[in-house]
Amino acid sequence: MGSQRGPAAGWGSSGAPEAADNHGALAQTYARITATVADLADTDLLRPTRCRGWLVVDLLFHLTLDAQRALVALATPAAGPADVDAVSYWRTPADPGEGRHAAWVRRCAAAFDHPTGVVRLWTDTAPAAVRAAGMADPDGFVASQGRVLAVPEFLATLVTEAVVHHLDLTVDLPDPPEPEPTAVEIAVATLDGLLSDDAVRPADWSDRDYLLKATGRLPLTAPDRLALGEAAGWFPLLG
């Protein structure tokens, strides 16, 4: 995901949870994704998601790549200081190769004999990433996608992406588990930082509404735009 935001406040002002909460939230949100997909039949893994052109199996493969990226980053500490935090990380312009990545993910997921093969890969990889996160120095730094982050901030970026993609993953699945509440708080804090101190989300939005509208999954209505004022032009805050 990439950011399309306007002015943003710093992460420290957003009220995000601390390092231990970030690790716990990552563990819980990955566990809920596992609970969502673990018992799905191949036919259910071929249901659509909110990510255009991606089936459940494709999005799960993308999430597995994210967990693999976490494993690599956490196993190779970087020298500080950080050059981004858990909010400014998302301000990097969208990668012009994202369209190619989407097609590559589809091809990779389709290469498995059965979609459940991707589930097995996820269930091997996600817990390993969580364990690595738990063993990482909370005062240390990691490098990921060309940026340097403090470990807790890096974990918060993983949580934010996982929460949004949990909502993407479950749009066509029957009775899926909801994202983990602490993880939702971290994702919401990220969006608050991107929205800035000069604007607030409409009072009638739930956290779910906020996550879906601020990431472009749902369109802004006319009342939304009126309530947001100038800030409506910053949406989506994340792509």
PDB file of C-alpha atoms in Angstrom:
ATOM      1  CA  MET A   1       0.000   0.000   0.000  1.00  0.00           C
ATOM      2  CA  GLY A   2       1.123   3.559  -0.591  1.00  0.00           C
ATOM      3  CA  SER A   3       0.029   6.910   0.759  1.00  0.00           C
ATOM      4  CA  GLN A   4      -1.964   9.578  -1.081  1.00  0.00           C
ATOM      5  CA  ARG A   5      -2.237  11.864   1.944  1.00  0.00           C
ATOM      6  CA  GLY A   6      -2.007  15.570   2.611  1.00  0.00           C
ATOM      7  CA  PRO A   7      -0.305  17.248   5.604  1.00  0.00           C
ATOM      8  CA  ALA A   8       0.430  14.862   8.471  1.00  0.00           C
ATOM      9  CA  ALA A   9       1.240  15.002  12.134  1.00  0.00           C
ATOM     10  CA  GLY A  10       4.066  12.984  13.685  1.00  0.00           C
ATOM     11  CA  TRP A  11       3.486   9.489  15.024  1.00  0.00           C
ATOM     12  CA  GLY A  12       4.404  10.517  18.527  1.00  0.00           C
ATOM     13  CA  SER A  13       1.398  12.824  18.685  1.00  0.00           C
ATOM     14  CA  SER A  14      -1.062  10.163  17.538  1.00  0.00           C
ATOM     15  CA  GLY A  15      -1.344   8.225  20.783  1.00  0.00           C
ATOM     16  CA  ALA A  16      -0.188   4.920  19.281  1.00  0.00           C
ATOM     17  CA  PRO A  17       0.510   2.007  21.637  1.00  0.00           C
ATOM     18  CA  GLU A  18       4.079   1.216  22.692  1.00  0.00           C
ATOM     19  CA  ALA A  19       6.468  -1.557  21.573  1.00  0.00           C
ATOM     20  CA  ALA A  20       4.982  -4.432  23.565  1.00  0.00           C
ATOM     21  CA  ASP A  21       1.483  -3.539  22.347  1.00  0.00           C
ATOM     22  CA  ASN A  22       2.714  -3.409  18.750  1.00  0.00           C
ATOM     23  CA  HIS A  23       4.186  -6.900  19.049  1.00  0.00           C
ATOM     24  CA  GLY A  24       1.057  -8.243  20.706  1.00  0.00           C
ATOM     25  CA  ALA A  25      -1.143  -6.595  18.095  1.00  0.00           C
ATOM     26  CA  LEU A  26       0.930  -8.110  15.287  1.00  0.00           C
ATOM     27  CA  ALA A  27       0.624 -11.551  16.865  1.00  0.00           C
ATOM     28  CA  GLN A  28      -3.128 -11.194  17.279  1.00  0.00           C
ATOM     29  CA  THR A  29      -3.855  -9.748  13.852  1.00  0.00           C
ATOM     30  CA  TYR A  30      -1.780 -12.423  12.112  1.00  0.00           C
ATOM     31  CA  ALA A  31      -3.559 -15.044  14.239  1.00  0.00           C
ATOM     32  CA  ARG A  32      -6.948 -13.719  13.165  1.00  0.00           C
ATOM     33  CA  ILE A  33      -5.933 -13.836   9.518  1.00  0.00           C
ATOM     34  CA  THR A  34      -4.861 -17.440  10.093  1.00  0.00           C
ATOM     35  CA  ALA A  35      -8.195 -18.195  11.753  1.00  0.00           C
ATOM     36  CA  THR A  36      -9.926 -16.692   8.716  1.00  0.00           C
ATOM     37  CA  VAL A  37      -8.161 -18.802   6.097  1.00  0.00           C
ATOM     38  CA  ALA A  38      -7.065 -21.979   7.892  1.00  0.00           C
ATOM     39  CA  ASP A  39     -10.191 -24.022   7.182  1.00  0.00           C
ATOM     40  CA  LEU A  40     -11.219 -22.501   3.863  1.00  0.00           C
ATOM     41  CA  ALA A  41     -11.833 -24.828   0.942  1.00  0.00           C
ATOM     42  CA  ASP A  42     -10.067 -24.157  -2.338  1.00  0.00           C
ATOM     43  CA  THR A  43     -13.292 -22.693  -3.733  1.00  0.00           C
ATOM     44  CA  ASP A  44     -13.484 -20.154  -0.892  1.00  0.00           C
ATOM     45  CA  LEU A  45      -9.853 -19.180  -1.443  1.00  0.00           C
ATOM     46  CA  LEU A  46     -10.918 -18.217  -4.962  1.00  0.00           C
ATOM     47  CA  ARG A  47     -13.486 -15.689  -3.758  1.00  0.00           C
ATOM     48  CA  PRO A  48     -12.945 -11.996  -4.565  1.00  0.00           C
ATOM     49  CA  THR A  49     -11.380  -9.430  -2.216  1.00  0.00           C
ATOM     50  CA  ARG A  50     -11.471  -5.657  -2.020  1.00  0.00           C
ATOM     51  CA  CYS A  51      -8.113  -5.539  -3.831  1.00  0.00           C
ATOM     52  CA  ARG A  52      -8.973  -5.186  -7.501  1.00  0.00           C
ATOM     53  CA  GLY A  53      -8.022  -8.280  -9.467  1.00  0.00           C
ATOM     54  CA  TRP A  54      -6.961 -10.301  -6.420  1.00  0.00           C
ATOM     55  CA  LEU A  55      -8.689 -13.368  -5.063  1.00  0.00           C
ATOM     56  CA  VAL A  56      -8.370 -14.416  -1.417  1.00  0.00           C
ATOM     57  CA  VAL A  57      -5.423 -16.663  -2.306  1.00  0.00           C
ATOM     58  CA  ASP A  58      -3.647 -13.798  -4.103  1.00  0.00           C
ATOM     59  CA  LEU A  59      -4.040 -11.399  -1.185  1.00  0.00           C
ATOM     60  CA  LEU A  60      -2.913 -14.080   1.258  1.00  0.00           C
ATOM     61  CA  PHE A  61       0.225 -14.609  -0.818  1.00  0.00           C
ATOM     62  CA  HIS A  62       0.859 -10.844  -0.698  1.00  0.00           C
ATOM     63  CA  LEU A  63       0.468 -10.912   3.090  1.00  0.00           C
ATOM     64  CA  THR A  64       2.912 -13.824   3.233  1.00  0.00           C
ATOM     65  CA  LEU A  65       5.441 -11.703   1.339  1.00  0.00           C
ATOM     66  CA  ASP A  66       4.938  -9.008   3.977  1.00  0.00           C
ATOM     67  CA  ALA A  67       5.661 -11.517   6.751  1.00  0.00           C
ATOM     68  CA  GLN A  68       8.761 -12.682   4.860  1.00  0.00           C
ATOM     69  CA  ARG A  69       9.892  -9.062   4.543  1.00  0.00           C
ATOM     70  CA  ALA A  70       9.451  -8.693   8.300  1.00  0.00           C
ATOM     71  CA  LEU A  71      11.593 -11.780   8.925  1.00  0.00           C
ATOM     72  CA  VAL A  72      14.407 -10.405   6.787  1.00  0.00           C
ATOM     73  CA  ALA A  73      14.252  -6.934   8.322  1.00  0.00           C
ATOM     74  CA  LEU A  74      14.131  -8.174  11.915  1.00  0.00           C
ATOM     75  CA  ALA A  75      17.044 -10.561  11.316  1.00  0.00           C
ATOM     76  CA  THR A  76      19.273  -7.809   9.902  1.00  0.00           C
ATOM     77  CA  PRO A  77      19.297  -4.847  12.304  1.00  0.00           C
ATOM     78  CA  ALA A  78      20.217  -1.466  10.844  1.00  0.00           C
ATOM     79  CA  ALA A  79      22.235   1.390  12.246  1.00  0.00           C
ATOM     80  CA  GLY A  80      20.093   4.317  13.384  1.00  0.00           C
ATOM     81  CA  PRO A  81      18.815   6.879  13.427  1.00  0.00           C
ATOM     82  CA  ALA A  82      15.457   6.250  11.803  1.00  0.00           C
ATOM     83  CA  ASP A  83      14.540   8.332   8.788  1.00  0.00           C
ATOM     84  CA  VAL A  84      10.785   7.595   9.006  1.00  0.00           C
ATOM     85  CA  ASP A  85       8.300   6.615  11.679  1.00  0.00           C
ATOM     86  CA  ALA A  86       5.086   4.582  11.515  1.00  0.00           C
ATOM     87  CA  VAL A  87       3.191   7.489   9.940  1.00  0.00           C
ATOM     88  CA  SER A  88       5.773   9.098   7.654  1.00  0.00           C
ATOM     89  CA  TYR A  89       6.665   5.629   6.308  1.00  0.00           C
ATOM     90  CA  TRP A  90       3.407   5.793   4.346  1.00  0.00           C
ATOM     91  CA  ARG A  91       4.241   9.133   2.741  1.00  0.00           C
ATOM     92  CA  THR A  92       6.570   7.509   0.217  1.00  0.00           C
ATOM     93  CA  PRO A  93       5.080   8.007  -3.272  1.00  0.00           C
ATOM     94  CA  ALA A  94       3.330   5.015  -4.773  1.00  0.00           C
ATOM     95  CA  ASP A  95       5.670   2.607  -6.518  1.00  0.00           C
ATOM     96  CA  PRO A  96       5.188   2.849 -10.323  1.00  0.00           C
ATOM     97  CA  GLY A  97       5.779  -0.913 -10.425  1.00  0.00           C
ATOM     98  CA  GLU A  98       2.759  -1.739  -8.228  1.00  0.00           C
ATOM     99  CA  GLY A  99       0.758  -2.913 -11.254  1.00  0.00           C
ATOM    100  CA  ARG A 100       3.509  -5.350 -12.183  1.00  0.00           C
ATOM    101  CA  HIS A 101       3.660  -6.551  -8.573  1.00  0.00           C
ATOM    102  CA  ALA A 102      -0.075  -7.268  -8.588  1.00  0.00           C
ATOM    103  CA  ALA A 103       0.237  -9.372 -11.736  1.00  0.00           C
ATOM    104  CA  TRP A 104       3.317 -11.174 -10.362  1.00  0.00           C
ATOM    105  CA  VAL A 105       1.461 -12.039  -7.145  1.00  0.00           C
ATOM    106  CA  ARG A 106      -1.393 -13.543  -9.148  1.00  0.00           C
ATOM    107  CA  ARG A 107       1.021 -15.660 -11.166  1.00  0.00           C
ATOM    108  CA  CYS A 108       2.860 -16.862  -8.052  1.00  0.00           C
ATOM    109  CA  ALA A 109      -0.343 -17.791  -6.230  1.00  0.00           C
ATOM    110  CA  ALA A 110      -1.622 -19.611  -9.310  1.00  0.00           C
ATOM    111  CA  ALA A 111       1.594 -21.676  -9.482  1.00  0.00           C
ATOM    112  CA  PHE A 112       0.617 -23.686  -6.382  1.00  0.00           C
ATOM    113  CA  ASP A 113      -1.038 -27.049  -7.067  1.00  0.00           C
ATOM    114  CA  HIS A 114      -3.939 -25.976  -4.873  1.00  0.00           C
ATOM    115  CA  PRO A 115      -4.827 -22.625  -3.254  1.00  0.00           C
ATOM    116  CA  THR A 116      -4.492 -24.271   0.157  1.00  0.00           C
ATOM    117  CA  GLY A 117      -0.746 -24.464  -0.535  1.00  0.00           C
ATOM    118  CA  VAL A 118      -0.611 -20.703   0.008  1.00  0.00           C
ATOM    119  CA  VAL A 119      -2.415 -21.164   3.333  1.00  0.00           C
ATOM    120  CA  ARG A 120       0.290 -23.606   4.442  1.00  0.00           C
ATOM    121  CA  LEU A 121       2.994 -21.133   3.429  1.00  0.00           C
ATOM    122  CA  TRP A 122       1.259 -18.371   5.403  1.00  0.00           C
ATOM    123  CA  THR A 123       0.815 -20.524   8.513  1.00  0.00           C
ATOM    124  CA  ASP A 124       4.529 -21.370   8.451  1.00  0.00           C
ATOM    125  CA  THR A 125       5.704 -17.811   7.816  1.00  0.00           C
ATOM    126  CA  ALA A 126       3.426 -15.570   9.893  1.00  0.00           C
ATOM    127  CA  PRO A 127       4.212 -17.148  13.293  1.00  0.00           C
ATOM    128  CA  ALA A 128       7.929 -17.018  12.486  1.00  0.00           C
ATOM    129  CA  ALA A 129       7.656 -13.293  11.808  1.00  0.00           C
ATOM    130  CA  VAL A 130       5.839 -12.810  15.109  1.00  0.00           C
ATOM    131  CA  ARG A 131       8.533 -14.729  16.999  1.00  0.00           C
ATOM    132  CA  ALA A 132      11.238 -12.643  15.330  1.00  0.00           C
ATOM    133  CA  ALA A 133       9.377  -9.497  16.336  1.00  0.00           C
ATOM    134  CA  GLY A 134       9.252 -10.682  19.930  1.00  0.00           C
ATOM    135  CA  MET A 135      13.020 -11.279  19.990  1.00  0.00           C
ATOM    136  CA  ALA A 136      13.948  -7.979  18.324  1.00  0.00           C
ATOM    137  CA  ASP A 137      15.565  -5.215  20.368  1.00  0.00           C
ATOM    138  CA  PRO A 138      12.768  -2.698  21.044  1.00  0.00           C
ATOM    139  CA  ASP A 139      15.381   0.057  21.097  1.00  0.00           C
ATOM    140  CA  GLY A 140      16.915  -1.082  17.810  1.00  0.00           C
ATOM    141  CA  PHE A 141      16.372  -0.175  14.166  1.00  0.00           C
ATOM    142  CA  VAL A 142      15.597  -2.090  10.991  1.00  0.00           C
ATOM    143  CA  ALA A 143      15.748  -1.280   7.293  1.00  0.00           C
ATOM    144  CA  SER A 144      12.772  -2.056   5.068  1.00  0.00           C
ATOM    145  CA  GLN A 145      11.972  -0.932   1.542  1.00  0.00           C
ATOM    146  CA  GLY A 146      14.834   1.528   1.562  1.00  0.00           C
ATOM    147  CA  ARG A 147      13.864   3.244   4.823  1.00  0.00           C
ATOM    148  CA  VAL A 148      15.136   2.925   8.412  1.00  0.00           C
ATOM    149  CA  LEU A 149      12.623   2.603  11.262  1.00  0.00           C
ATOM    150  CA  ALA A 150      12.786   1.985  14.991  1.00  0.00           C
ATOM    151  CA  VAL A 151      11.603  -1.570  15.685  1.00  0.00           C
ATOM    152  CA  PRO A 152       8.288  -0.565  17.351  1.00  0.00           C
ATOM    153  CA  GLU A 153       7.492   1.757  14.441  1.00  0.00           C
ATOM    154  CA  PHE A 154       8.238  -1.009  11.940  1.00  0.00           C
ATOM    155  CA  LEU A 155       5.901  -3.364  13.783  1.00  0.00           C
ATOM    156  CA  ALA A 156       3.183  -0.707  13.665  1.00  0.00           C
ATOM    157  CA  THR A 157       3.488  -0.508   9.854  1.00  0.00           C
ATOM    158  CA  LEU A 158       3.057  -4.284   9.636  1.00  0.00           C
ATOM    159  CA  VAL A 159      -0.004  -4.114  11.878  1.00  0.00           C
ATOM    160  CA  THR A 160      -1.593  -1.316   9.854  1.00  0.00           C
ATOM    161  CA  GLU A 161      -1.150  -3.182   6.585  1.00  0.00           C
ATOM    162  CA  ALA A 162      -2.419  -6.440   8.071  1.00  0.00           C
ATOM    163  CA  VAL A 163      -5.553  -4.811   9.511  1.00  0.00           C
ATOM    164  CA  VAL A 164      -6.491  -3.147   6.231  1.00  0.00           C
ATOM    165  CA  HIS A 165      -5.858  -6.326   4.273  1.00  0.00           C
ATOM    166  CA  HIS A 166      -7.844  -8.358   6.818  1.00  0.00           C
ATOM    167  CA  LEU A 167     -10.834  -6.225   5.841  1.00  0.00           C
ATOM    168  CA  ASP A 168      -9.976  -6.700   2.163  1.00  0.00           C
ATOM    169  CA  LEU A 169      -9.618 -10.449   2.595  1.00  0.00           C
ATOM    170  CA  THR A 170     -12.971 -11.051   4.260  1.00  0.00           C
ATOM    171  CA  VAL A 171     -15.344  -8.990   2.112  1.00  0.00           C
ATOM    172  CA  ASP A 172     -16.895 -12.082   0.454  1.00  0.00           C
ATOM    173  CA  LEU A 173     -16.311 -14.668   3.196  1.00  0.00           C
ATOM    174  CA  PRO A 174     -19.130 -15.847   5.485  1.00  0.00           C
ATOM    175  CA  ASP A 175     -18.863 -14.890   9.169  1.00  0.00           C
ATOM    176  CA  PRO A 176     -15.135 -14.050   9.257  1.00  0.00           C
ATOM    177  CA  PRO A 177     -13.468 -12.892  12.488  1.00  0.00           C
ATOM    178  CA  GLU A 178     -13.083  -9.153  12.909  1.00  0.00           C
ATOM    179  CA  PRO A 179      -9.603  -7.563  13.104  1.00  0.00           C
ATOM    180  CA  GLU A 180      -8.036  -7.513  16.561  1.00  0.00           C
ATOM    181  CA  PRO A 181      -9.077  -4.346  18.501  1.00  0.00           C
ATOM    182  CA  THR A 182      -5.581  -3.219  19.550  1.00  0.00           C
ATOM    183  CA  ALA A 183      -4.420  -3.685  15.976  1.00  0.00           C
ATOM    184  CA  VAL A 184      -7.329  -1.548  14.804  1.00  0.00           C
ATOM    185  CA  GLU A 185      -6.262   1.170  17.278  1.00  0.00           C
ATOM    186  CA  ILE A 186      -2.778   1.185  15.746  1.00  0.00           C
ATOM    187  CA  ALA A 187      -4.143   1.408  12.202  1.00  0.00           C
ATOM    188  CA  VAL A 188      -6.514   4.211  13.212  1.00  0.00           C
ATOM    189  CA  ALA A 189      -3.661   6.078  14.920  1.00  0.00           C
ATOM    190  CA  THR A 190      -1.692   5.860  11.670  1.00  0.00           C
ATOM    191  CA  LEU A 191      -4.567   7.332   9.703  1.00  0.00           C
ATOM    192  CA  ASP A 192      -5.040  10.067  12.311  1.00  0.00           C
ATOM    193  CA  GLY A 193      -1.398  11.004  11.829  1.00  0.00           C
ATOM    194  CA  LEU A 194      -1.817  11.147   8.071  1.00  0.00           C
ATOM    195  CA  LEU A 195      -5.021  13.177   8.390  1.00  0.00           C
ATOM    196  CA  SER A 196      -3.198  15.834  10.468  1.00  0.00           C
ATOM    197  CA  ASP A 197      -4.118  17.820  13.564  1.00  0.00           C
ATOM    198  CA  ASP A 198      -6.126  20.268  11.451  1.00  0.00           C
ATOM    199  CA  ALA A 199      -8.837  17.808  10.478  1.00  0.00           C
ATOM    200  CA  VAL A 200     -10.892  15.108  12.170  1.00  0.00           C
ATOM    201  CA  ARG A 201     -12.871  12.234  10.766  1.00  0.00           C
ATOM    202  CA  PRO A 202     -16.678  12.631  10.672  1.00  0.00           C
ATOM    203  CA  ALA A 203     -18.237  11.823  14.040  1.00  0.00           C
ATOM    204  CA  ASP A 204     -20.581   9.187  12.601  1.00  0.00           C
ATOM    205  CA  TRP A 205     -17.752   7.048  11.181  1.00  0.00           C
ATOM    206  CA  SER A 206     -16.913   3.830  12.968  1.00  0.00           C
ATOM    207  CA  ASP A 207     -13.298   2.674  13.004  1.00  0.00           C
ATOM    208  CA  ARG A 208     -14.223   0.270  10.203  1.00  0.00           C
ATOM    209  CA  ASP A 209     -15.723   3.112   8.133  1.00  0.00           C
ATOM    210  CA  TYR A 210     -12.577   5.155   8.700  1.00  0.00           C
ATOM    211  CA  LEU A 211     -10.263   2.336   7.641  1.00  0.00           C
ATOM    212  CA  LEU A 212     -12.245   1.604   4.499  1.00  0.00           C
ATOM    213  CA  LYS A 213     -12.843   5.211   3.448  1.00  0.00           C
ATOM    214  CA  ALA A 214      -9.369   6.493   4.319  1.00  0.00           C
ATOM    215  CA  THR A 215      -7.802   3.744   2.223  1.00  0.00           C
ATOM    216  CA  GLY A 216     -10.096   4.232  -0.757  1.00  0.00           C
ATOM    217  CA  ARG A 217     -12.010   0.979  -0.230  1.00  0.00           C
ATOM    218  CA  LEU A 218     -15.273   2.905   0.117  1.00  0.00           C
ATOM    219  CA  PRO A 219     -16.023   6.244  -1.568  1.00  0.00           C
ATOM    220  CA  LEU A 220     -16.644   9.428   0.358  1.00  0.00           C
ATOM    221  CA  THR A 221     -20.280  10.505   0.350  1.00  0.00           C
ATOM    222  CA  ALA A 222     -21.406  14.094  -0.082  1.00  0.00           C
ATOM    223  CA  PRO A 223     -21.984  14.454   3.713  1.00  0.00           C
ATOM    224  CA  ASP A 224     -18.513  12.985   4.290  1.00  0.00           C
ATOM    225  CA  ARG A 225     -16.955  15.604   2.045  1.00  0.00           C
ATOM    226  CA  LEU A 226     -18.888  18.372   3.735  1.00  0.00           C
ATOM    227  CA  ALA A 227     -17.751  17.208   7.179  1.00  0.00           C
ATOM    228  CA  LEU A 228     -14.111  16.803   6.110  1.00  0.00           C
ATOM    229  CA  GLY A 229     -13.905  20.092   4.219  1.00  0.00           C
ATOM    230  CA  GLU A 230     -10.501  20.664   2.609  1.00  0.00           C
ATOM    231  CA  ALA A 231      -9.214  17.380   4.059  1.00  0.00           C
ATOM    232  CA  ALA A 232     -11.522  15.442   1.701  1.00  0.00           C
ATOM    233  CA  GLY A 233      -9.035  16.247  -1.044  1.00  0.00           C
ATOM    234  CA  TRP A 234      -6.341  14.270   0.800  1.00  0.00           C
ATOM    235  CA  PHE A 235      -8.285  11.027   0.539  1.00  0.00           C
ATOM    236  CA  PRO A 236      -7.365   8.255   0.192  1.00  0.00           C
ATOM    237  CA  LEU A 237      -4.757   8.652   2.921  1.00  0.00           C
ATOM    238  CA  LEU A 238      -3.403   5.187   2.110  1.00  0.00           C
ATOM    239  CA  GLY A 239      -3.785   3.356  -1.184  1.00  0.00           C
TER     240      GLY A 239
END
